[in-house]
Short mmCIF file of C-alpha atoms in Angstrom, two decimals:
data_model
loop_
_atom_site.label_atom_id
_atom_site.label_comp_id
_atom_site.label_asym_id
_atom_site.label_seq_id
_atom_site.Cartn_x
_atom_site.Cartn_y
_atom_site.Cartn_z
CA MET A 78 125.78 111.13 72.52
CA PRO A 79 122.90 111.59 70.01
CA LEU A 80 119.55 110.11 71.03
CA THR A 81 116.35 109.10 69.31
CA VAL A 82 113.62 111.08 71.05
CA LEU A 83 109.86 110.69 70.66
CA VAL A 84 108.07 114.05 70.99
CA THR A 85 104.29 113.94 71.41
CA GLY A 86 102.60 117.01 69.99
CA ALA A 87 105.66 117.69 67.84
CA ASN A 88 103.72 119.97 65.47
CA GLY A 89 102.44 122.22 68.27
CA PHE A 90 103.68 125.54 69.67
CA VAL A 91 106.14 124.00 72.14
CA GLY A 92 106.68 120.81 70.16
CA ARG A 93 108.21 122.60 67.20
CA ALA A 94 110.65 124.47 69.46
CA VAL A 95 111.61 121.23 71.23
CA SER A 96 112.11 119.43 67.91
CA GLN A 97 114.39 122.21 66.71
CA ALA A 98 116.45 122.12 69.91
CA LEU A 99 116.85 118.34 69.65
CA GLN A 100 117.89 118.59 66.00
CA ARG A 101 120.53 121.20 66.89
CA ARG A 102 121.97 118.69 69.37
CA GLY A 103 122.14 116.07 66.63
CA ASP A 104 119.29 113.91 67.94
CA THR A 105 116.79 112.02 65.79
CA VAL A 106 113.26 113.29 66.41
CA LEU A 107 110.16 111.10 66.10
CA GLY A 108 107.01 113.21 66.11
CA LEU A 109 103.85 111.56 67.44
CA VAL A 110 101.03 113.75 66.10
CA ARG A 111 97.26 113.58 65.67
CA ARG A 112 97.27 115.42 62.35
CA PRO A 113 99.97 114.99 59.69
CA HIS A 114 102.20 117.84 58.58
CA GLY A 115 103.14 120.89 60.60
CA ALA A 116 106.20 119.36 62.24
CA LEU A 117 109.65 120.69 61.35
CA PRO A 118 111.51 119.34 58.31
CA GLY A 119 113.57 116.35 59.34
CA VAL A 120 111.11 115.21 62.02
CA LEU A 121 109.90 111.66 61.35
CA GLU A 122 106.14 112.01 61.76
CA TRP A 123 104.05 109.19 63.13
CA ARG A 124 100.34 109.89 63.01
CA ASN A 125 98.14 108.44 65.74
CA ASP A 126 94.69 109.99 66.01
CA ALA A 127 93.22 107.50 68.47
CA HIS A 128 91.40 109.20 71.34
CA ASN A 129 93.81 109.72 74.25
CA PHE A 130 96.36 107.35 72.66
CA ALA A 131 94.07 104.34 72.98
CA GLY A 132 95.72 101.19 71.59
CA LEU A 133 99.11 102.86 71.22
CA GLU A 134 101.04 99.78 72.38
CA THR A 135 99.49 97.53 69.76
CA ASP A 136 99.72 100.19 67.05
CA TRP A 137 103.39 100.92 67.73
CA PRO A 138 105.28 100.30 64.45
CA ALA A 139 107.46 97.22 64.47
CA GLY A 140 111.12 98.11 64.79
CA LEU A 141 110.46 101.68 65.96
CA ARG A 142 112.75 102.32 68.92
CA CYS A 143 113.45 105.41 70.96
CA ASP A 144 115.73 106.33 73.84
CA ALA A 145 113.55 108.95 75.49
CA VAL A 146 110.15 110.62 75.31
CA ILE A 147 109.23 114.27 75.78
CA HIS A 148 105.49 114.23 76.41
CA LEU A 149 103.83 117.52 75.48
CA ALA A 150 100.42 116.39 74.23
CA ALA A 151 97.71 117.35 76.70
CA ARG A 152 94.26 118.76 77.20
CA VAL A 153 95.26 122.29 78.10
CA HIS A 154 93.66 124.78 80.45
CA MET A 155 90.48 126.15 78.86
CA MET A 156 88.94 129.41 80.06
CA ASN A 157 85.43 128.54 78.84
CA ASP A 158 85.23 124.78 79.16
CA THR A 159 81.89 123.44 77.88
CA ALA A 160 82.17 120.02 79.54
CA THR A 161 79.51 119.49 82.21
CA ASP A 162 82.05 117.74 84.45
CA PRO A 163 85.48 118.68 83.05
CA LEU A 164 87.71 116.77 85.50
CA PRO A 165 87.10 113.27 84.02
CA VAL A 166 87.76 114.68 80.54
CA TYR A 167 91.07 116.19 81.67
CA ARG A 168 92.00 112.95 83.44
CA ALA A 169 91.30 110.86 80.35
CA THR A 170 93.88 112.80 78.33
CA ASN A 171 96.39 114.08 80.87
CA VAL A 172 96.56 111.04 83.16
CA GLU A 173 95.44 107.97 81.24
CA GLY A 174 96.81 109.20 77.90
CA ALA A 175 100.22 110.00 79.40
CA LEU A 176 100.39 106.55 81.01
CA ARG A 177 99.60 104.88 77.69
CA VAL A 178 102.45 106.73 75.99
CA ALA A 179 104.85 105.85 78.82
CA ARG A 180 103.97 102.15 78.73
CA ALA A 181 104.20 101.91 74.94
CA ALA A 182 107.50 103.80 74.80
CA HIS A 183 109.04 101.73 77.61
CA ARG A 184 108.12 98.59 75.73
CA ALA A 185 109.88 100.06 72.68
CA GLY A 186 113.10 100.61 74.62
CA ALA A 187 112.72 104.13 76.00
CA ARG A 188 114.73 104.55 79.19
CA ARG A 189 113.45 108.01 80.13
CA PHE A 190 110.12 109.85 80.08
CA VAL A 191 110.07 113.66 80.39
CA PHE A 192 106.59 114.74 81.40
CA VAL A 193 105.72 118.37 80.77
CA SER A 194 103.36 119.18 83.62
CA SER A 195 102.43 122.72 84.73
CA ILE A 196 103.00 124.99 87.69
CA LYS A 197 99.21 124.79 88.07
CA ALA A 198 99.80 121.26 89.39
CA VAL A 199 101.18 123.00 92.49
CA ALA A 200 99.11 126.17 92.83
CA GLU A 201 97.34 128.95 90.98
CA ARG A 202 99.10 131.62 93.03
CA SER A 203 102.25 131.97 95.11
CA GLY A 204 102.25 133.31 98.65
CA THR A 205 105.11 134.95 100.50
CA HIS A 206 107.75 133.08 98.49
CA ALA A 207 108.22 131.81 94.96
CA LEU A 208 106.94 128.26 94.47
CA THR A 209 109.62 125.58 94.75
CA GLU A 210 109.61 121.87 93.98
CA ALA A 211 109.37 121.20 97.75
CA ASP A 212 106.06 123.04 98.17
CA ALA A 213 102.98 120.93 98.84
CA ALA A 214 100.77 120.66 95.78
CA ALA A 215 97.29 122.18 96.04
CA PRO A 216 95.92 122.53 92.48
CA SER A 217 92.61 124.36 92.26
CA ASP A 218 91.13 123.63 88.83
CA PRO A 219 90.53 120.46 86.76
CA TYR A 220 93.56 121.12 84.55
CA GLY A 221 95.94 121.51 87.50
CA ILE A 222 94.40 118.55 89.34
CA SER A 223 94.80 116.30 86.30
CA LYS A 224 98.42 117.33 85.84
CA ARG A 225 99.19 116.61 89.51
CA GLU A 226 97.48 113.22 89.29
CA ALA A 227 99.46 112.45 86.12
CA GLU A 228 102.70 113.22 87.96
CA GLY A 229 101.77 110.73 90.69
CA ALA A 230 100.64 108.03 88.27
CA LEU A 231 103.83 108.34 86.20
CA LEU A 232 106.03 108.17 89.28
CA ASP A 233 104.20 105.00 90.32
CA TYR A 234 104.82 103.56 86.87
CA SER A 235 108.49 104.55 87.10
CA ARG A 236 108.87 102.62 90.35
CA GLU A 237 107.06 99.64 88.87
CA SER A 238 108.89 99.53 85.52
CA GLY A 239 112.29 101.11 86.17
CA MET A 240 111.66 103.75 83.49
CA GLU A 241 113.36 107.02 84.45
CA MET A 242 110.90 109.85 85.04
CA VAL A 243 111.52 113.62 84.89
CA ILE A 244 108.72 116.06 85.75
CA VAL A 245 108.93 119.62 84.39
CA ARG A 246 106.54 122.35 85.56
CA PRO A 247 106.61 125.51 83.45
CA PRO A 248 104.54 128.62 84.14
CA LEU A 249 102.98 130.54 81.22
CA VAL A 250 104.92 129.84 78.01
CA TYR A 251 105.27 132.56 75.36
CA GLY A 252 107.06 132.94 72.05
CA PRO A 253 106.37 132.93 68.29
CA GLY A 254 103.12 131.09 67.70
CA VAL A 255 101.71 131.74 71.17
CA ARG A 256 97.93 131.68 71.55
CA ALA A 257 95.28 132.36 74.20
CA ASN A 258 95.67 135.20 76.70
CA PHE A 259 99.18 136.25 75.66
CA LEU A 260 98.07 136.66 72.05
CA GLN A 261 95.00 138.61 73.16
CA LEU A 262 97.26 140.94 75.14
CA MET A 263 99.38 141.62 72.05
CA HIS A 264 96.22 142.23 70.01
CA ALA A 265 95.12 144.83 72.57
CA ILE A 266 98.49 146.60 72.59
CA ALA A 267 98.80 146.57 68.80
CA ASN A 268 95.30 148.03 68.43
CA GLY A 269 95.86 150.77 70.97
CA VAL A 270 93.28 149.41 73.43
CA PRO A 271 93.61 150.93 76.94
CA ILE A 272 94.68 148.22 79.42
CA PRO A 273 93.43 148.77 83.00
CA LEU A 274 96.34 147.01 84.71
CA GLY A 275 98.73 149.88 85.42
CA ALA A 276 98.21 149.62 89.20
CA VAL A 277 98.86 145.86 89.43
CA ARG A 278 102.14 145.25 91.27
CA ALA A 279 101.98 141.45 91.56
CA ARG A 280 104.71 139.60 89.67
CA ARG A 281 104.30 136.52 87.51
CA SER A 282 106.90 134.11 86.20
CA LEU A 283 107.04 133.33 82.48
CA VAL A 284 109.19 131.13 80.28
CA PHE A 285 110.19 131.81 76.67
CA VAL A 286 109.43 128.77 74.52
CA ASP A 287 113.06 128.37 73.40
CA ASN A 288 114.23 128.46 77.03
CA LEU A 289 111.73 125.74 77.91
CA ALA A 290 112.77 123.67 74.88
CA ASP A 291 116.44 123.93 75.87
CA ALA A 292 115.61 122.80 79.41
CA LEU A 293 113.57 119.84 78.14
CA VAL A 294 116.46 118.67 75.96
CA HIS A 295 118.71 118.74 79.02
CA CYS A 296 116.10 116.75 80.93
CA ALA A 297 116.00 114.11 78.19
CA ALA A 298 119.76 113.76 77.85
CA ASP A 299 121.42 114.50 81.20
CA PRO A 300 121.78 111.45 83.52
CA ARG A 301 121.45 113.75 86.55
CA ALA A 302 117.85 114.62 85.65
CA ALA A 303 116.48 111.14 86.39
CA GLY A 304 113.84 111.15 89.11
CA GLN A 305 113.77 114.94 89.44
CA PHE A 306 111.07 117.60 89.51
CA PHE A 307 112.07 120.88 87.86
CA HIS A 308 110.43 124.30 87.68
CA VAL A 309 111.61 126.18 84.57
CA THR A 310 111.35 129.96 84.10
CA ASP A 311 113.16 132.83 82.39
CA GLY A 312 114.66 133.69 85.79
CA ARG A 313 113.11 137.17 85.88
CA ASP A 314 109.57 137.95 86.96
CA LEU A 315 107.63 140.91 85.56
CA THR A 316 104.52 142.69 86.73
CA VAL A 317 101.71 142.75 84.18
CA ALA A 318 102.35 146.47 83.72
CA GLU A 319 106.06 145.83 83.04
CA LEU A 320 105.14 143.11 80.56
CA VAL A 321 102.74 145.45 78.73
CA ARG A 322 105.38 148.20 78.53
CA ALA A 323 108.05 145.79 77.29
CA LEU A 324 105.75 144.32 74.62
CA ALA A 325 104.63 147.79 73.54
CA VAL A 326 108.25 148.76 72.91
CA GLN A 327 108.78 145.68 70.74
CA LEU A 328 105.47 146.21 68.92
CA HIS A 329 106.38 149.87 68.28
CA MET A 330 103.22 151.04 70.02
CA PRO A 331 102.53 153.20 73.08
CA ALA A 332 101.64 151.37 76.28
CA ARG A 333 98.13 152.59 77.08
CA LEU A 334 98.05 151.52 80.72
CA LEU A 335 95.30 152.78 83.03
CA PRO A 336 96.01 152.70 86.81
CA VAL A 337 92.68 151.15 87.85
CA PRO A 338 92.78 150.14 91.54
CA VAL A 339 92.99 146.40 92.16
CA GLY A 340 89.83 146.52 94.28
CA LEU A 341 87.83 147.88 91.36
CA LEU A 342 89.22 145.17 89.08
CA ARG A 343 88.07 142.52 91.55
CA MET A 344 84.63 144.10 91.73
CA ALA A 345 84.41 144.17 87.93
CA GLY A 346 85.35 140.49 87.87
CA ARG A 347 82.54 139.61 90.28
CA LEU A 348 79.98 141.68 88.39
CA THR A 349 80.88 140.17 85.02
CA GLY A 350 81.36 136.59 86.18
CA ARG A 351 85.07 136.73 85.31
CA THR A 352 86.52 136.47 88.82
CA ALA A 353 88.93 133.66 87.89
CA GLN A 354 90.28 135.56 84.88
CA ILE A 355 90.79 138.75 86.90
CA ASP A 356 92.49 136.82 89.70
CA ARG A 357 94.96 135.40 87.20
CA LEU A 358 95.81 138.89 85.99
CA ILE A 359 96.22 140.53 89.40
CA GLY A 360 97.45 137.61 91.50
CA GLU A 361 101.10 136.86 92.19
CA LEU A 362 102.55 133.67 90.71
CA ARG A 363 106.29 133.59 91.22
CA VAL A 364 108.15 130.36 90.49
CA ASP A 365 111.64 129.47 91.75
CA SER A 366 113.70 127.66 89.10
CA ALA A 367 116.95 127.45 91.08
CA HIS A 368 116.74 123.66 91.43
CA ILE A 369 117.34 122.87 87.74
CA CYS A 370 120.28 125.31 87.80
CA GLU A 371 121.78 123.54 90.82
CA VAL A 372 121.23 119.97 89.60
CA LEU A 373 121.89 120.27 85.87
CA GLY A 374 123.85 123.51 85.68
CA TRP A 375 121.11 124.78 83.36
CA TYR A 376 120.46 128.48 82.89
CA PRO A 377 118.04 130.07 80.41
CA PRO A 378 120.01 130.77 77.21
CA HIS A 379 117.72 133.68 76.23
CA THR A 380 116.82 136.80 78.16
CA VAL A 381 113.25 138.00 78.65
CA GLU A 382 114.01 140.90 76.28
CA ARG A 383 115.13 138.47 73.57
CA GLY A 384 112.04 136.33 74.06
CA LEU A 385 109.67 139.30 73.86
CA LEU A 386 111.50 140.66 70.80
CA GLU A 387 111.14 137.36 68.93
CA THR A 388 107.49 137.07 69.96
CA ALA A 389 106.68 140.61 68.85
CA THR A 390 108.60 140.17 65.58
CA TRP A 391 106.51 137.08 64.82
CA TYR A 392 103.31 138.96 65.70
CA ARG A 393 104.14 141.91 63.44
CA SER A 394 104.90 139.57 60.54
CA THR A 395 101.68 137.57 60.86
CA HIS A 396 99.00 140.06 61.97
#
């Protein structure tokens, strides 16, 4: 049955993919955006540029109803955050802002709220096993802490209001339009820069943006998703070296990998003040996404190879 779904951040990297997946299903997409334009054709844009969705309930257009919300808008992880005390800033957007959207949407008839959290709400690294939904959460940075607190606050609101809540925790998301570290990695490969990660054996889970979008649509529409936490991945974990080689093939470039020992990489991180960045590159972060498969019968529709091909094709056409 077609739904009317409000997507916050509909003109962003993930938001555009989610909007397209909803449209393919026949749903009506309302895009709540800070800046007009940029959303897909057919998305009904609603501009709200108030800081952290302040006053959203009173500004909600009369007669605007929706069945579900997919909440993507967030203050994302920033490698070089300039805030003196970043945690309150993250909380203001990721906790208080999310609650404002949930309250306003529930008042407008929304029965379900799909909150896109992050695996960083659980941990920065995995140990002897891939992280599952049952693992105790121990976030280590302001972004992860704020996402974990948002999960708790939204669950409290769900119990108070009766609004159905679904929490989705993706790892690193890639695909056409990707930014940050993944884009920098493609820049390095495309420019023939030697990459000193050939000796790193740790594996990290990823999710192709279209796989994540497909999972989020299931979470918005499937009755079985109500009240669930879901980890969503491509279902295949790569080492950084394997990722570099696979991207190099798709970018039609040689993989210039240098087998620098992990100990030397750690030392370089300490000497340059980039310990956290190095740890993210060499640390294991495996995520178990079996739960969404068991509960919803969902499996990623695209392979890792397909995702990397589409990402590299976009990169070659735009850079």
